[in-house]
Coordinates of C-alpha atoms and ligand atoms in Angstrom, one line a residue:
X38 CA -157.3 -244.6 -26.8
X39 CA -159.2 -246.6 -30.0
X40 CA -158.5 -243.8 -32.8
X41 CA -159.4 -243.5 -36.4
X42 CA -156.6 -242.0 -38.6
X43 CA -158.0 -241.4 -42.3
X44 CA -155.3 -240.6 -44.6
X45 CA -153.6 -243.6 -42.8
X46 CA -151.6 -244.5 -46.2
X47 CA -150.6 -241.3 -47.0
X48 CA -147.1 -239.0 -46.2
X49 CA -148.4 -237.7 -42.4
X50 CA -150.3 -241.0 -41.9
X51 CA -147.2 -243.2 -42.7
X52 CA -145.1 -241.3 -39.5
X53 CA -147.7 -240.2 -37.4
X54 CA -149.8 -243.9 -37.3
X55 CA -146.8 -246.0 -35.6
X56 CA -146.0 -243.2 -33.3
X57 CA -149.7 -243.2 -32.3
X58 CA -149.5 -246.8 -31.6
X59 CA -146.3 -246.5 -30.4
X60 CA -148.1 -244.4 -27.2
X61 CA -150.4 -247.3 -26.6
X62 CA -153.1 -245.8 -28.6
X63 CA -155.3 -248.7 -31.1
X64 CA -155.1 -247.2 -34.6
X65 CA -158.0 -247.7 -37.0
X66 CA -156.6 -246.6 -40.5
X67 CA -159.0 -245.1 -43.3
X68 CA -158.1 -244.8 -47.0
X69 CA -158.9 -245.2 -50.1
X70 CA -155.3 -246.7 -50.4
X71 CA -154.4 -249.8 -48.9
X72 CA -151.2 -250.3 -46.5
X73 CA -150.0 -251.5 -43.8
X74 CA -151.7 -248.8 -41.6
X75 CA -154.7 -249.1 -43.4
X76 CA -157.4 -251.1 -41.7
X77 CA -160.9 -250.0 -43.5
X78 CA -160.0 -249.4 -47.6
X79 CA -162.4 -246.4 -48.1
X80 CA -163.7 -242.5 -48.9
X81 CA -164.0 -240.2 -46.1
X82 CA -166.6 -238.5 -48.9
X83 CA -168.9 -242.4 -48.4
X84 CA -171.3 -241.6 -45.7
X85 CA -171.5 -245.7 -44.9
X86 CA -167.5 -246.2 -45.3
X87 CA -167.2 -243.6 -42.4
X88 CA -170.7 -244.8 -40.1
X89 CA -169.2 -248.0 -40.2
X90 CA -165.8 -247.4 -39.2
X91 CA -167.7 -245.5 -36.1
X92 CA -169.3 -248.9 -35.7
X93 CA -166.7 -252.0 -35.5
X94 CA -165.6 -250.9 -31.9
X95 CA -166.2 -247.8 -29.5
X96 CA -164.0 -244.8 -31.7
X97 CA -162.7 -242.2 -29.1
X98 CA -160.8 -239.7 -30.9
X99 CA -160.3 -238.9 -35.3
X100 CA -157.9 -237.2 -36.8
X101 CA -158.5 -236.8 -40.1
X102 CA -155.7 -235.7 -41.8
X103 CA -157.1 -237.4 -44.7
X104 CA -157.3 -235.1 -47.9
X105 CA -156.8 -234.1 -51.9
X106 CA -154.0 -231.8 -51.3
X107 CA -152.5 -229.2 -53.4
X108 CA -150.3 -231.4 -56.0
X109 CA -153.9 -232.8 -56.5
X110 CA -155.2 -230.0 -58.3
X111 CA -154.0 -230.7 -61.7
X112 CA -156.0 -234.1 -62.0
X113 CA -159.1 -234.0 -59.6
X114 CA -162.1 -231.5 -60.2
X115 CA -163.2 -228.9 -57.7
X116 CA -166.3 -231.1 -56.9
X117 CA -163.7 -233.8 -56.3
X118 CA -161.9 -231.6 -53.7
X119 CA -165.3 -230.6 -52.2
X120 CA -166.7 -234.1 -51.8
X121 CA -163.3 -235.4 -49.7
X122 CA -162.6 -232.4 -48.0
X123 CA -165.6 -230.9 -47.0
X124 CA -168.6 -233.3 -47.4
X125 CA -165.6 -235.9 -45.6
X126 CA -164.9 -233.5 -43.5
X127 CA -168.8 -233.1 -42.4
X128 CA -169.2 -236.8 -42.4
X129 CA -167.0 -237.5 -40.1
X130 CA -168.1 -234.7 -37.7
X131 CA -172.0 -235.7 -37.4
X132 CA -170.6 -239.5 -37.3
X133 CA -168.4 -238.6 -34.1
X134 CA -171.0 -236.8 -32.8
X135 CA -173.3 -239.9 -33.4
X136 CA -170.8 -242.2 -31.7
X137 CA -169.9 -240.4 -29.2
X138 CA -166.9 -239.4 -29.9
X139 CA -164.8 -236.9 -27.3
X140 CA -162.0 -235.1 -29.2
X141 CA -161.3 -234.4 -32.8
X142 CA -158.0 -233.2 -34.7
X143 CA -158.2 -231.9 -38.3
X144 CA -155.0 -231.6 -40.6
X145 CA -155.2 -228.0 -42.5
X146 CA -153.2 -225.7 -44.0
X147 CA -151.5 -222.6 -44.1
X148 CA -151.8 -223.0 -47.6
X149 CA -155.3 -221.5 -47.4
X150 CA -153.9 -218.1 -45.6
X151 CA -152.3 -217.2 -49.0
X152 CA -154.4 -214.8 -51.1
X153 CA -153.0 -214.1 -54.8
X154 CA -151.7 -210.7 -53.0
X155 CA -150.0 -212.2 -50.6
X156 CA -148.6 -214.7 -53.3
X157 CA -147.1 -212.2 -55.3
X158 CA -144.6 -210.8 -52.7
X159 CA -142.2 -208.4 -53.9
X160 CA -143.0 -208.5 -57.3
X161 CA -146.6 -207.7 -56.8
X162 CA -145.3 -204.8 -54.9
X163 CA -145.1 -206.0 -51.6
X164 CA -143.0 -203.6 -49.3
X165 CA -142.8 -205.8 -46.4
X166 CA -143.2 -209.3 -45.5
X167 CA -146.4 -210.6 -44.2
X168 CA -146.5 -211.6 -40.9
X169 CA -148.8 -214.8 -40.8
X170 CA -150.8 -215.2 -37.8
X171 CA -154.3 -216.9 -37.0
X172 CA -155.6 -213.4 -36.6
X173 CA -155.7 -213.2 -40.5
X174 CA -159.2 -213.6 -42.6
X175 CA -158.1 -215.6 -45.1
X176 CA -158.5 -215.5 -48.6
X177 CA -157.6 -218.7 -50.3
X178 CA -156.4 -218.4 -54.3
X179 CA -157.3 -221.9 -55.5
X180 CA -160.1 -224.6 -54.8
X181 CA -157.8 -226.5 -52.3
X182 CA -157.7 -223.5 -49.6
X183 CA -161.6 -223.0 -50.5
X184 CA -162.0 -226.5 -48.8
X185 CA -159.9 -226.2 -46.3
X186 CA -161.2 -223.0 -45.1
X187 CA -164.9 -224.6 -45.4
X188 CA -163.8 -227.8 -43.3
X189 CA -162.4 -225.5 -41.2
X190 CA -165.7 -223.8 -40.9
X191 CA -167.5 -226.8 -40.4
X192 CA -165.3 -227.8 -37.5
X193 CA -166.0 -224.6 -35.2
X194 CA -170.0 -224.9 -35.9
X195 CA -170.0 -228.7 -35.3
X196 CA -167.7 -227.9 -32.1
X197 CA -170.2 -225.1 -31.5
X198 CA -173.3 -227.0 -31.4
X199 CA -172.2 -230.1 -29.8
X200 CA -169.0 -229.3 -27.7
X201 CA -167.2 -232.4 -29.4
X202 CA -163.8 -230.7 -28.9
X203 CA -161.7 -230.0 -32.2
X204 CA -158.3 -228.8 -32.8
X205 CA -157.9 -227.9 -36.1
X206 CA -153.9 -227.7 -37.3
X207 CA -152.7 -225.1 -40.1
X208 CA -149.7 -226.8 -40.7
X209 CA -146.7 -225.5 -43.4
X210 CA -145.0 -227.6 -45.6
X211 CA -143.8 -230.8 -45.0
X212 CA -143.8 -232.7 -48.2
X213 CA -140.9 -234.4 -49.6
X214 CA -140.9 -233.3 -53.5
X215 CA -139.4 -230.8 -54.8
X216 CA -141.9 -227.4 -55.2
X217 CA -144.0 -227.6 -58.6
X218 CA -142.1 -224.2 -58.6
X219 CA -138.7 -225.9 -58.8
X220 CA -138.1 -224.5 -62.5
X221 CA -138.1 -221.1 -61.6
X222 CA -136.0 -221.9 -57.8
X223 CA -132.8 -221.2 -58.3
X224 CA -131.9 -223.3 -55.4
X225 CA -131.3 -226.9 -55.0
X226 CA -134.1 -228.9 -53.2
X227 CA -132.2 -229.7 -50.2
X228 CA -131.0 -226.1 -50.2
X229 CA -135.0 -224.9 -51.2
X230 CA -136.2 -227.0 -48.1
X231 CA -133.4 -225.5 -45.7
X232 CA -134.2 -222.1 -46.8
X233 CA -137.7 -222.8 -46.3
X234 CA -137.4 -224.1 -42.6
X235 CA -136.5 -220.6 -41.8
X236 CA -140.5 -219.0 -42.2
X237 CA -142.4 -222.0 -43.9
X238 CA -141.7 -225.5 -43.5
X239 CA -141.2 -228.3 -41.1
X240 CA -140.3 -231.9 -40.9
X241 CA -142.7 -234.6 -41.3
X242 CA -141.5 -235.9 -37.7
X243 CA -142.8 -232.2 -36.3
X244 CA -146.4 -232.2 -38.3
X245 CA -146.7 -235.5 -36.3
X246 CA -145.8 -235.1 -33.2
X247 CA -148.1 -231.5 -33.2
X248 CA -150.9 -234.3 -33.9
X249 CA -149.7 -236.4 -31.2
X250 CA -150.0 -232.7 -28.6
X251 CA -153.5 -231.6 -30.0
X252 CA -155.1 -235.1 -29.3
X253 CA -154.0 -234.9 -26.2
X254 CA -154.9 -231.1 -25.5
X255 CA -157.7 -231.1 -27.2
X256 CA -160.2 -231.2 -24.1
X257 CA -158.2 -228.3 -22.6
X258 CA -158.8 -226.9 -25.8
X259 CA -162.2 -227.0 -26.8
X260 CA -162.0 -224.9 -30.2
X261 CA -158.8 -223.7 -31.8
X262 CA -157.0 -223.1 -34.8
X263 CA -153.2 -223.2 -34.7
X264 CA -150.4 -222.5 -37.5
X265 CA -147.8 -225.3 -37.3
X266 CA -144.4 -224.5 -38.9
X267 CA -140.8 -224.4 -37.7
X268 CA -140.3 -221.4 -35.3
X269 CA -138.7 -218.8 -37.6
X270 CA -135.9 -216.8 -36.0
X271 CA -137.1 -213.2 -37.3
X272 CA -139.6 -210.6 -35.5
X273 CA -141.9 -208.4 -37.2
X274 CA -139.7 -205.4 -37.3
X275 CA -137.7 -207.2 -39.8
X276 CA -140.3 -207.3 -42.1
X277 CA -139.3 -204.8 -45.1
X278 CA -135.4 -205.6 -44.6
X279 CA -136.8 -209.3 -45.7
X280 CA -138.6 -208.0 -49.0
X281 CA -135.5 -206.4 -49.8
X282 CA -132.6 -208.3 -48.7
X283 CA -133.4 -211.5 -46.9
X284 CA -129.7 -213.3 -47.2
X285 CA -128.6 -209.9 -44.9
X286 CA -130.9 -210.3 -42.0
X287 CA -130.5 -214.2 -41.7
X288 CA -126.7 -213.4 -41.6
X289 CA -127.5 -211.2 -38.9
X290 CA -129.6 -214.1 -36.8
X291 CA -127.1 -216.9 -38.2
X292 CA -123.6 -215.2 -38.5
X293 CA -121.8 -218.1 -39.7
X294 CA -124.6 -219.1 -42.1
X295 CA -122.9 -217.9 -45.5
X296 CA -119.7 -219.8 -45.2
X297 CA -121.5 -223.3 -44.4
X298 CA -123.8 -222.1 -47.4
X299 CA -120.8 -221.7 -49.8
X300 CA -119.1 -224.5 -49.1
X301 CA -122.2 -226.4 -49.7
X302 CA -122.7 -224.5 -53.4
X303 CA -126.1 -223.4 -51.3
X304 CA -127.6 -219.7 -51.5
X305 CA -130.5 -217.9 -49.3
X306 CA -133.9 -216.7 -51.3
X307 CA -133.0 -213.1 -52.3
X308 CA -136.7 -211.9 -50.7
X309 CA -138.9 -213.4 -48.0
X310 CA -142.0 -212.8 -48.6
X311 CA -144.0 -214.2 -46.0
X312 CA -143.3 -215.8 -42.3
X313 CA -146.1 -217.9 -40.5
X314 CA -145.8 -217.5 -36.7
X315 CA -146.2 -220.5 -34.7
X316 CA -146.9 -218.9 -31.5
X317 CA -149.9 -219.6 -30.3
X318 CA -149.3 -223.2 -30.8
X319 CA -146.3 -222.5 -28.3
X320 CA -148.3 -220.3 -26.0
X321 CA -151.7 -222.7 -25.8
X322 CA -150.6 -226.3 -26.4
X323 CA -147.3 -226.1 -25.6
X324 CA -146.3 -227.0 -28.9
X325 CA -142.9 -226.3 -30.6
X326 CA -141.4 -227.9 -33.6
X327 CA -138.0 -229.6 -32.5
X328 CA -136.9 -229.2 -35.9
X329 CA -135.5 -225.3 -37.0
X330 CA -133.1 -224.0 -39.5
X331 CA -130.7 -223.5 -36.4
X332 CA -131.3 -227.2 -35.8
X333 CA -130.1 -227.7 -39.4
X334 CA -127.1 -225.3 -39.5
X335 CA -126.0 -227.5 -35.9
X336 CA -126.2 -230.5 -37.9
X337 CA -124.1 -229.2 -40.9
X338 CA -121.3 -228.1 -39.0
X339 CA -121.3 -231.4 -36.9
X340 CA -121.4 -233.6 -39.9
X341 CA -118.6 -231.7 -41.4
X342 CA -120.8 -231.1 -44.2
X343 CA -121.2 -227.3 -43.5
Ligands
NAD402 N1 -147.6 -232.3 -47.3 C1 -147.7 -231.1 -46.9 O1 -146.7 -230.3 -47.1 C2 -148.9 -230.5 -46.3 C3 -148.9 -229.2 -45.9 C4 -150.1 -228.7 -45.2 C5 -151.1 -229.5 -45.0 N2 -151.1 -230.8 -45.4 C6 -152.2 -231.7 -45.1 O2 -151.8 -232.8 -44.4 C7 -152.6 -233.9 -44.6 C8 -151.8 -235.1 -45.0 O3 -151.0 -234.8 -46.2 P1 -149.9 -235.7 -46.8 O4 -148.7 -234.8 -47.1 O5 -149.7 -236.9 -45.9 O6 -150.5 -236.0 -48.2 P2 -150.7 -237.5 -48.9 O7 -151.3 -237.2 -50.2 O8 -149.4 -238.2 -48.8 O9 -151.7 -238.2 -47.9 C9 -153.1 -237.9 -47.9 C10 -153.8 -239.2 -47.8 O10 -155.2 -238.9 -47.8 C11 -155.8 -240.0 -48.6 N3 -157.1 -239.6 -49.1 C12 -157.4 -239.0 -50.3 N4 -158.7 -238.9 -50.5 C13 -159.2 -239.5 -49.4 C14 -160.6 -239.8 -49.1 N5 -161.6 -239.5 -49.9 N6 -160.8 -240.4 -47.9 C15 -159.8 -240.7 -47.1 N7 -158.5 -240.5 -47.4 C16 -158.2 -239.9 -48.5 C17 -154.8 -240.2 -49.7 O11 -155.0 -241.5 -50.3 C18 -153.5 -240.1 -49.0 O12 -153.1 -241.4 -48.5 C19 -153.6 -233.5 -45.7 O13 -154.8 -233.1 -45.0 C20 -153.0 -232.2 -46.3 O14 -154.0 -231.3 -46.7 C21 -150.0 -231.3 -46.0

């Protein structure tokens, strides 16, 4: 399939563009970056840029994982975020439509499903973990989720009104840094990331390859929003013993857990505070990420590590 990939330059882009190619599909890179995965050096937010990427060759399928993202905030405005991700966002949907186009993916976020309330967890008061599903009407806290959720938006109505199928993917956290809360962890990265694998994180080889399902599905599909994360090992009745004393109930799933923590100078979060549920990803496009904490733990103990 002939497929344009903006955010080609970027963390996703960099994994997911040579396993596309790697599937037979021709990859048409799009960002204002150059690399090596980067064919056409432009804005998703340029109206021409994107029409004539539509135009150098018939353009199949898009996934426009393209974006300002959340460690964006600090330098970009919030017209900034609106013009890439949602006016990029629409330009690329009426251009597909224009061309022809017969299945779209778009990278979101669960980051847009956390509402200051939810943010605050058990020192807001929080008596129980949330349970994250795609059920939830979200209410995003900062200018980032406000696009997303628009793009989002934009995405069912253009899908609505033309059929052009469109898989939209909430994904969790798969960046490499350390959080921009790291001064107030009390964890180590590697040991924050591990942790976070359990109810919000998975690896950057996982967030592709769920790209690499929805393209596929999306026909099947038609419309539909999934939450892509690391399946966690909890249910839903363990929900207020993770407020209070999450290091207990992972002992409980992951018995041997503390002693590979200890000799790694690792600890668990005391409080959980929220778990997204990658379900209906599972159920619809038979999507799992390969990638859990009991992965992880496996790999300890056979490195000798744990
Ligand atoms: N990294 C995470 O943990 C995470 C979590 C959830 C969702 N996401 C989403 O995944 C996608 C990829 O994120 P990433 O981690 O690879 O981030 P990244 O910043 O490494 O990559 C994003 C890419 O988008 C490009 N870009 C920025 N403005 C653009 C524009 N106007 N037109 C076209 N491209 C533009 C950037 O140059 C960059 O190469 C984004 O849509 C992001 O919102 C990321």
């Amino acid at each position: 399939m002939r497929l344009l990939l903006t955010g080609s330059s970027g963390w996703l882009g960099q994994t997911l563009a040579p396993r596309l190619q790697a599937l037979g599909h021709d990859v048409v890179g799009l960002d204002p970056v150059p690399s090596a995965h980067t064919a056409i050096v432009g804005s998703v937010a340029d109206r021409e840029v994107v029409r004539s990427a539509f135009g150098g060759g018939r353009i199949q399928a898009v996934i426009h994982a393209g974006a300002l993202h959340k460690p964006h905030i600090e330098r970009y405005t919030a017209s900034d975020f609106i013009a890439t991700n949602v006016t990029g966002t629409l330009n690329l949907l009426e251009e597909s439509i224009a061309h022809g186009v017969e299945r779209f993916v778009f990278t979101s976020t669960t980051s847009l499903m956390i509402s200051r309330r939810i943010r605050a967890g058990r020192a807001g008061g929080a008596r129980q973990a949330e349970w994250m599903t795609e059920e939830m009407s979200p209410q995003p806290r900062n200018i980032y989720g406000v696009s997303k959720l628009s793009a989002e938006h934009l995405c069912r109505l253009y899908h609505e009104q033309s059929k052009l199928p469109v898989v939209v993917l909430r994904t969790g956290r798969f960046f490499p840094e350390a959080d921009d809360m790291a001064h107030v962890i009390k964890q180590s990265d590697a040991n924050t990331k591990a942790n976070e694998l359990l109810f919000r994180r998975l690896t950057v080889a996982d967030a592709a390859e769920a790209h690499v399902v929805a393209l596929d599905k999306a026909p099947d599909v038609g419309f539909d929003i999934f939450i892509i994360s690391a399946p966690p090992p909890f249910s839903r009745d363990d929900r207020a013993a993770l407020i209070d004393d999450a290091p207990a109930v992972v002992a409980r799933y992951f018995p041997d857990y503390p002693q590979i923590y200890a000799r790694l100078g690792w600890t668990m979060f005391d409080s959980i505070d929220r778990i997204y549920d990658p379900s209906h990803a599972a159920r619809r496009l038979g999507f799992t990420c390969r990638t859990s904490f009991s992965e992880l733990l496996a790999e300890l103990r056979a490195t000798g590590q744990g």
